[in-house]
Amino acid sequence: MKPTGPQEAATDMRTTQATRVARSTDHQKQPSALDRAGGTKGLVYSALPVAAFVVANSLRGLKMAIIASAAVALAIAVERLVRKESLQPALGGVFGVVIAAGISWYTGSAKDFFLIGIWASLAGAILFLLSVVVRWPLAAVLYSATTGKGTVWRSDKRSRLYYDIATLVMATIFGARFVVSKWLYDADEIGSLGIAKIMMGFPLLAVGLLAVAWAARASDKRLKALGLLPAKRA
């Protein structure tokens, strides 16, 4: 065996260190389910306008509730702007609060602040369920769209099953949101509607994203084993 010289040994050491750093970096870049849902800050930001609406409505009535929720949503957008963070989530939140508040103002009923969210949950449940029926599970479609891996998953029956399961989890989450919120809406439980919206919002979304992440990992591992996806270099 040819002995390794000092220069070759140093090169090998640098290569090994670079590989370890790259692996460590790849591991660190993997976002958690909470990160994908917007992180802890996203959870708080989504809850604040709703909490402001419910509290202000119980203390000062509908008009003050609308003003309070809109003001909180706008303050969040300004805070993100000052911190030079992405404005897209904040602007979406402001838009959603303004539309919800507008409907509530128009109907004169505080519970209608939650009306869009209720029917959006039903639409989401139906959409996720139908995507499984037509064999294009949305969990796979959305994951492929964000990673650029295409539709190779459709060529493997087991991969489709993984994504079917994840999509059905998402459908169940949206369906549960609709059932609970609609029941509280019909019962005129405004405070409980606010609590349900917060508790069944980002926390349940994180659970759904965990299911999608599991399906993606399981599918990718199988597709690489079958040679349908390139194996990750060491």
mmCIF file with all atom_site columns, N, CA and C in Angstrom, residues 27-43 143 166 169-170 173 177 201-217:
data_model
loop_
_atom_site.group_PDB
_atom_site.id
_atom_site.type_symbol
_atom_site.label_atom_id
_atom_site.label_alt_id
_atom_site.label_comp_id
_atom_site.label_asym_id
_atom_site.label_entity_id
_atom_site.label_seq_id
_atom_site.pdbx_PDB_ins_code
_atom_site.Cartn_x
_atom_site.Cartn_y
_atom_site.Cartn_z
_atom_site.occupancy
_atom_site.B_iso_or_equiv
_atom_site.pdbx_formal_charge
_atom_site.auth_seq_id
_atom_site.auth_comp_id
_atom_site.auth_asym_id
_atom_site.auth_atom_id
_atom_site.pdbx_PDB_model_num
ATOM 1   N N  . HIS A 1 27  ? -28.583 19.153 8.126  1.00 0.00 ? 27  HIS A N  1
ATOM 2   C CA . HIS A 1 27  ? -29.456 18.760 9.224  1.00 0.00 ? 27  HIS A CA 1
ATOM 3   C C  . HIS A 1 27  ? -30.096 19.978 9.878  1.00 0.00 ? 27  HIS A C  1
ATOM 4   N N  . GLN A 1 28  ? -29.290 21.041 10.015 1.00 0.00 ? 28  GLN A N  1
ATOM 5   C CA . GLN A 1 28  ? -29.799 22.239 10.665 1.00 0.00 ? 28  GLN A CA 1
ATOM 6   C C  . GLN A 1 28  ? -30.844 22.942 9.815  1.00 0.00 ? 28  GLN A C  1
ATOM 7   N N  . LYS A 1 29  ? -30.759 22.772 8.508  1.00 0.00 ? 29  LYS A N  1
ATOM 8   C CA . LYS A 1 29  ? -31.681 23.467 7.620  1.00 0.00 ? 29  LYS A CA 1
ATOM 9   C C  . LYS A 1 29  ? -33.048 22.812 7.562  1.00 0.00 ? 29  LYS A C  1
ATOM 10  N N  . GLN A 1 30  ? -33.149 21.575 8.080  1.00 0.00 ? 30  GLN A N  1
ATOM 11  C CA . GLN A 1 30  ? -34.422 20.885 8.030  1.00 0.00 ? 30  GLN A CA 1
ATOM 12  C C  . GLN A 1 30  ? -35.405 21.537 8.993  1.00 0.00 ? 30  GLN A C  1
ATOM 13  N N  . PRO A 1 31  ? -36.457 22.172 8.492  1.00 0.00 ? 31  PRO A N  1
ATOM 14  C CA . PRO A 1 31  ? -37.399 22.849 9.385  1.00 0.00 ? 31  PRO A CA 1
ATOM 15  C C  . PRO A 1 31  ? -38.311 21.862 10.089 1.00 0.00 ? 31  PRO A C  1
ATOM 16  N N  . SER A 1 32  ? -38.684 22.186 11.300 1.00 0.00 ? 32  SER A N  1
ATOM 17  C CA . SER A 1 32  ? -39.628 21.361 12.043 1.00 0.00 ? 32  SER A CA 1
ATOM 18  C C  . SER A 1 32  ? -41.037 21.662 11.571 1.00 0.00 ? 32  SER A C  1
ATOM 19  N N  . ALA A 1 33  ? -41.995 20.859 12.062 1.00 0.00 ? 33  ALA A N  1
ATOM 20  C CA . ALA A 1 33  ? -43.394 21.096 11.693 1.00 0.00 ? 33  ALA A CA 1
ATOM 21  C C  . ALA A 1 33  ? -43.850 22.471 12.172 1.00 0.00 ? 33  ALA A C  1
ATOM 22  N N  . LEU A 1 34  ? -43.379 22.864 13.361 1.00 0.00 ? 34  LEU A N  1
ATOM 23  C CA . LEU A 1 34  ? -43.749 24.187 13.872 1.00 0.00 ? 34  LEU A CA 1
ATOM 24  C C  . LEU A 1 34  ? -43.155 25.295 12.998 1.00 0.00 ? 34  LEU A C  1
ATOM 25  N N  . ASP A 1 35  ? -41.909 25.080 12.543 1.00 0.00 ? 35  ASP A N  1
ATOM 26  C CA . ASP A 1 35  ? -41.288 26.062 11.651 1.00 0.00 ? 35  ASP A CA 1
ATOM 27  C C  . ASP A 1 35  ? -42.080 26.208 10.368 1.00 0.00 ? 35  ASP A C  1
ATOM 28  N N  . ARG A 1 36  ? -42.510 25.088 9.808  1.00 0.00 ? 36  ARG A N  1
ATOM 29  C CA . ARG A 1 36  ? -43.285 25.122 8.571  1.00 0.00 ? 36  ARG A CA 1
ATOM 30  C C  . ARG A 1 36  ? -44.623 25.822 8.776  1.00 0.00 ? 36  ARG A C  1
ATOM 31  N N  . ALA A 1 37  ? -45.140 25.768 9.983  1.00 0.00 ? 37  ALA A N  1
ATOM 32  C CA . ALA A 1 37  ? -46.411 26.425 10.272 1.00 0.00 ? 37  ALA A CA 1
ATOM 33  C C  . ALA A 1 37  ? -46.243 27.890 10.650 1.00 0.00 ? 37  ALA A C  1
ATOM 34  N N  . GLY A 1 38  ? -44.975 28.368 10.633 1.00 0.00 ? 38  GLY A N  1
ATOM 35  C CA . GLY A 1 38  ? -44.740 29.771 10.940 1.00 0.00 ? 38  GLY A CA 1
ATOM 36  C C  . GLY A 1 38  ? -43.997 29.997 12.241 1.00 0.00 ? 38  GLY A C  1
ATOM 37  N N  . GLY A 1 39  ? -43.656 28.912 12.939 1.00 0.00 ? 39  GLY A N  1
ATOM 38  C CA . GLY A 1 39  ? -42.916 29.044 14.181 1.00 0.00 ? 39  GLY A CA 1
ATOM 39  C C  . GLY A 1 39  ? -43.795 29.536 15.328 1.00 0.00 ? 39  GLY A C  1
ATOM 40  N N  . THR A 1 40  ? -43.168 29.671 16.482 1.00 0.00 ? 40  THR A N  1
ATOM 41  C CA . THR A 1 40  ? -43.892 30.148 17.667 1.00 0.00 ? 40  THR A CA 1
ATOM 42  C C  . THR A 1 40  ? -44.460 31.537 17.436 1.00 0.00 ? 40  THR A C  1
ATOM 43  N N  . LYS A 1 41  ? -43.676 32.373 16.750 1.00 0.00 ? 41  LYS A N  1
ATOM 44  C CA . LYS A 1 41  ? -44.131 33.733 16.469 1.00 0.00 ? 41  LYS A CA 1
ATOM 45  C C  . LYS A 1 41  ? -45.379 33.714 15.587 1.00 0.00 ? 41  LYS A C  1
ATOM 46  N N  . GLY A 1 42  ? -45.401 32.818 14.605 1.00 0.00 ? 42  GLY A N  1
ATOM 47  C CA . GLY A 1 42  ? -46.578 32.703 13.748 1.00 0.00 ? 42  GLY A CA 1
ATOM 48  C C  . GLY A 1 42  ? -47.803 32.280 14.521 1.00 0.00 ? 42  GLY A C  1
ATOM 49  N N  . LEU A 1 43  ? -47.595 31.391 15.491 1.00 0.00 ? 43  LEU A N  1
ATOM 50  C CA . LEU A 1 43  ? -48.695 30.948 16.352 1.00 0.00 ? 43  LEU A CA 1
ATOM 51  C C  . LEU A 1 43  ? -49.261 32.115 17.148 1.00 0.00 ? 43  LEU A C  1
ATOM 52  N N  . TYR A 1 143 ? -46.122 19.210 -1.799 1.00 0.00 ? 143 TYR A N  1
ATOM 53  C CA . TYR A 1 143 ? -44.723 18.926 -1.491 1.00 0.00 ? 143 TYR A CA 1
ATOM 54  C C  . TYR A 1 143 ? -43.875 18.953 -2.759 1.00 0.00 ? 143 TYR A C  1
ATOM 55  N N  . ALA A 1 166 ? -51.285 11.042 4.573  1.00 0.00 ? 166 ALA A N  1
ATOM 56  C CA . ALA A 1 166 ? -51.023 12.417 5.014  1.00 0.00 ? 166 ALA A CA 1
ATOM 57  C C  . ALA A 1 166 ? -52.143 13.355 4.579  1.00 0.00 ? 166 ALA A C  1
ATOM 58  N N  . VAL A 1 169 ? -55.125 12.910 6.762  1.00 0.00 ? 169 VAL A N  1
ATOM 59  C CA . VAL A 1 169 ? -54.915 13.577 8.049  1.00 0.00 ? 169 VAL A CA 1
ATOM 60  C C  . VAL A 1 169 ? -55.283 15.055 7.929  1.00 0.00 ? 169 VAL A C  1
ATOM 61  N N  . MET A 1 170 ? -54.837 15.694 6.848  1.00 0.00 ? 170 MET A N  1
ATOM 62  C CA . MET A 1 170 ? -55.167 17.099 6.631  1.00 0.00 ? 170 MET A CA 1
ATOM 63  C C  . MET A 1 170 ? -56.672 17.282 6.453  1.00 0.00 ? 170 MET A C  1
ATOM 64  N N  . ILE A 1 173 ? -58.302 17.162 9.817  1.00 0.00 ? 173 ILE A N  1
ATOM 65  C CA . ILE A 1 173 ? -58.065 18.394 10.581 1.00 0.00 ? 173 ILE A CA 1
ATOM 66  C C  . ILE A 1 173 ? -59.031 19.487 10.145 1.00 0.00 ? 173 ILE A C  1
ATOM 67  N N  . ARG A 1 177 ? -62.172 21.104 12.315 1.00 0.00 ? 177 ARG A N  1
ATOM 68  C CA . ARG A 1 177 ? -62.331 22.550 12.503 1.00 0.00 ? 177 ARG A CA 1
ATOM 69  C C  . ARG A 1 177 ? -63.748 22.984 12.129 1.00 0.00 ? 177 ARG A C  1
ATOM 70  N N  . GLY A 1 201 ? -56.084 26.061 15.154 1.00 0.00 ? 201 GLY A N  1
ATOM 71  C CA . GLY A 1 201 ? -55.421 26.711 14.032 1.00 0.00 ? 201 GLY A CA 1
ATOM 72  C C  . GLY A 1 201 ? -54.021 26.170 13.831 1.00 0.00 ? 201 GLY A C  1
ATOM 73  N N  . PHE A 1 202 ? -53.024 26.934 14.230 1.00 0.00 ? 202 PHE A N  1
ATOM 74  C CA . PHE A 1 202 ? -51.626 26.548 14.020 1.00 0.00 ? 202 PHE A CA 1
ATOM 75  C C  . PHE A 1 202 ? -51.239 25.233 14.695 1.00 0.00 ? 202 PHE A C  1
ATOM 76  N N  . PRO A 1 203 ? -51.690 24.950 15.931 1.00 0.00 ? 203 PRO A N  1
ATOM 77  C CA . PRO A 1 203 ? -51.301 23.667 16.542 1.00 0.00 ? 203 PRO A CA 1
ATOM 78  C C  . PRO A 1 203 ? -51.714 22.457 15.704 1.00 0.00 ? 203 PRO A C  1
ATOM 79  N N  . LEU A 1 204 ? -52.959 22.460 15.201 1.00 0.00 ? 204 LEU A N  1
ATOM 80  C CA . LEU A 1 204 ? -53.389 21.342 14.372 1.00 0.00 ? 204 LEU A CA 1
ATOM 81  C C  . LEU A 1 204 ? -52.695 21.357 13.016 1.00 0.00 ? 204 LEU A C  1
ATOM 82  N N  . LEU A 1 205 ? -52.413 22.541 12.495 1.00 0.00 ? 205 LEU A N  1
ATOM 83  C CA . LEU A 1 205 ? -51.683 22.624 11.227 1.00 0.00 ? 205 LEU A CA 1
ATOM 84  C C  . LEU A 1 205 ? -50.301 21.992 11.371 1.00 0.00 ? 205 LEU A C  1
ATOM 85  N N  . ALA A 1 206 ? -49.658 22.204 12.516 1.00 0.00 ? 206 ALA A N  1
ATOM 86  C CA . ALA A 1 206 ? -48.355 21.590 12.763 1.00 0.00 ? 206 ALA A CA 1
ATOM 87  C C  . ALA A 1 206 ? -48.459 20.068 12.750 1.00 0.00 ? 206 ALA A C  1
ATOM 88  N N  . VAL A 1 207 ? -49.548 19.521 13.314 1.00 0.00 ? 207 VAL A N  1
ATOM 89  C CA . VAL A 1 207 ? -49.763 18.072 13.286 1.00 0.00 ? 207 VAL A CA 1
ATOM 90  C C  . VAL A 1 207 ? -49.902 17.588 11.848 1.00 0.00 ? 207 VAL A C  1
ATOM 91  N N  . GLY A 1 208 ? -50.675 18.322 11.053 1.00 0.00 ? 208 GLY A N  1
ATOM 92  C CA . GLY A 1 208 ? -50.850 17.950 9.654  1.00 0.00 ? 208 GLY A CA 1
ATOM 93  C C  . GLY A 1 208 ? -49.538 17.992 8.888  1.00 0.00 ? 208 GLY A C  1
ATOM 94  N N  . LEU A 1 209 ? -48.724 19.003 9.153  1.00 0.00 ? 209 LEU A N  1
ATOM 95  C CA . LEU A 1 209 ? -47.441 19.115 8.466  1.00 0.00 ? 209 LEU A CA 1
ATOM 96  C C  . LEU A 1 209 ? -46.476 18.013 8.903  1.00 0.00 ? 209 LEU A C  1
ATOM 97  N N  . LEU A 1 210 ? -46.609 17.560 10.141 1.00 0.00 ? 210 LEU A N  1
ATOM 98  C CA . LEU A 1 210 ? -45.821 16.409 10.578 1.00 0.00 ? 210 LEU A CA 1
ATOM 99  C C  . LEU A 1 210 ? -46.176 15.180 9.738  1.00 0.00 ? 210 LEU A C  1
ATOM 100 N N  . ALA A 1 211 ? -47.456 15.001 9.474  1.00 0.00 ? 211 ALA A N  1
ATOM 101 C CA . ALA A 1 211 ? -47.893 13.869 8.649  1.00 0.00 ? 211 ALA A CA 1
ATOM 102 C C  . ALA A 1 211 ? -47.354 13.993 7.229  1.00 0.00 ? 211 ALA A C  1
ATOM 103 N N  . VAL A 1 212 ? -47.379 15.192 6.686  1.00 0.00 ? 212 VAL A N  1
ATOM 104 C CA . VAL A 1 212 ? -46.854 15.410 5.334  1.00 0.00 ? 212 VAL A CA 1
ATOM 105 C C  . VAL A 1 212 ? -45.349 15.157 5.300  1.00 0.00 ? 212 VAL A C  1
ATOM 106 N N  . ALA A 1 213 ? -44.631 15.640 6.330  1.00 0.00 ? 213 ALA A N  1
ATOM 107 C CA . ALA A 1 213 ? -43.180 15.429 6.394  1.00 0.00 ? 213 ALA A CA 1
ATOM 108 C C  . ALA A 1 213 ? -42.852 13.942 6.485  1.00 0.00 ? 213 ALA A C  1
ATOM 109 N N  . TRP A 1 214 ? -43.647 13.204 7.276  1.00 0.00 ? 214 TRP A N  1
ATOM 110 C CA . TRP A 1 214 ? -43.436 11.754 7.373  1.00 0.00 ? 214 TRP A CA 1
ATOM 111 C C  . TRP A 1 214 ? -43.636 11.093 6.016  1.00 0.00 ? 214 TRP A C  1
ATOM 112 N N  . ALA A 1 215 ? -44.716 11.447 5.314  1.00 0.00 ? 215 ALA A N  1
ATOM 113 C CA . ALA A 1 215 ? -45.000 10.859 4.003  1.00 0.00 ? 215 ALA A CA 1
ATOM 114 C C  . ALA A 1 215 ? -43.896 11.180 3.011  1.00 0.00 ? 215 ALA A C  1
ATOM 115 N N  . ALA A 1 216 ? -43.404 12.414 3.029  1.00 0.00 ? 216 ALA A N  1
ATOM 116 C CA . ALA A 1 216 ? -42.348 12.829 2.098  1.00 0.00 ? 216 ALA A CA 1
ATOM 117 C C  . ALA A 1 216 ? -41.062 12.047 2.351  1.00 0.00 ? 216 ALA A C  1
ATOM 118 N N  . ARG A 1 217 ? -40.674 11.914 3.630  1.00 0.00 ? 217 ARG A N  1
ATOM 119 C CA . ARG A 1 217 ? -39.454 11.173 3.948  1.00 0.00 ? 217 ARG A CA 1
ATOM 120 C C  . ARG A 1 217 ? -39.570 9.713  3.560  1.00 0.00 ? 217 ARG A C  1
#
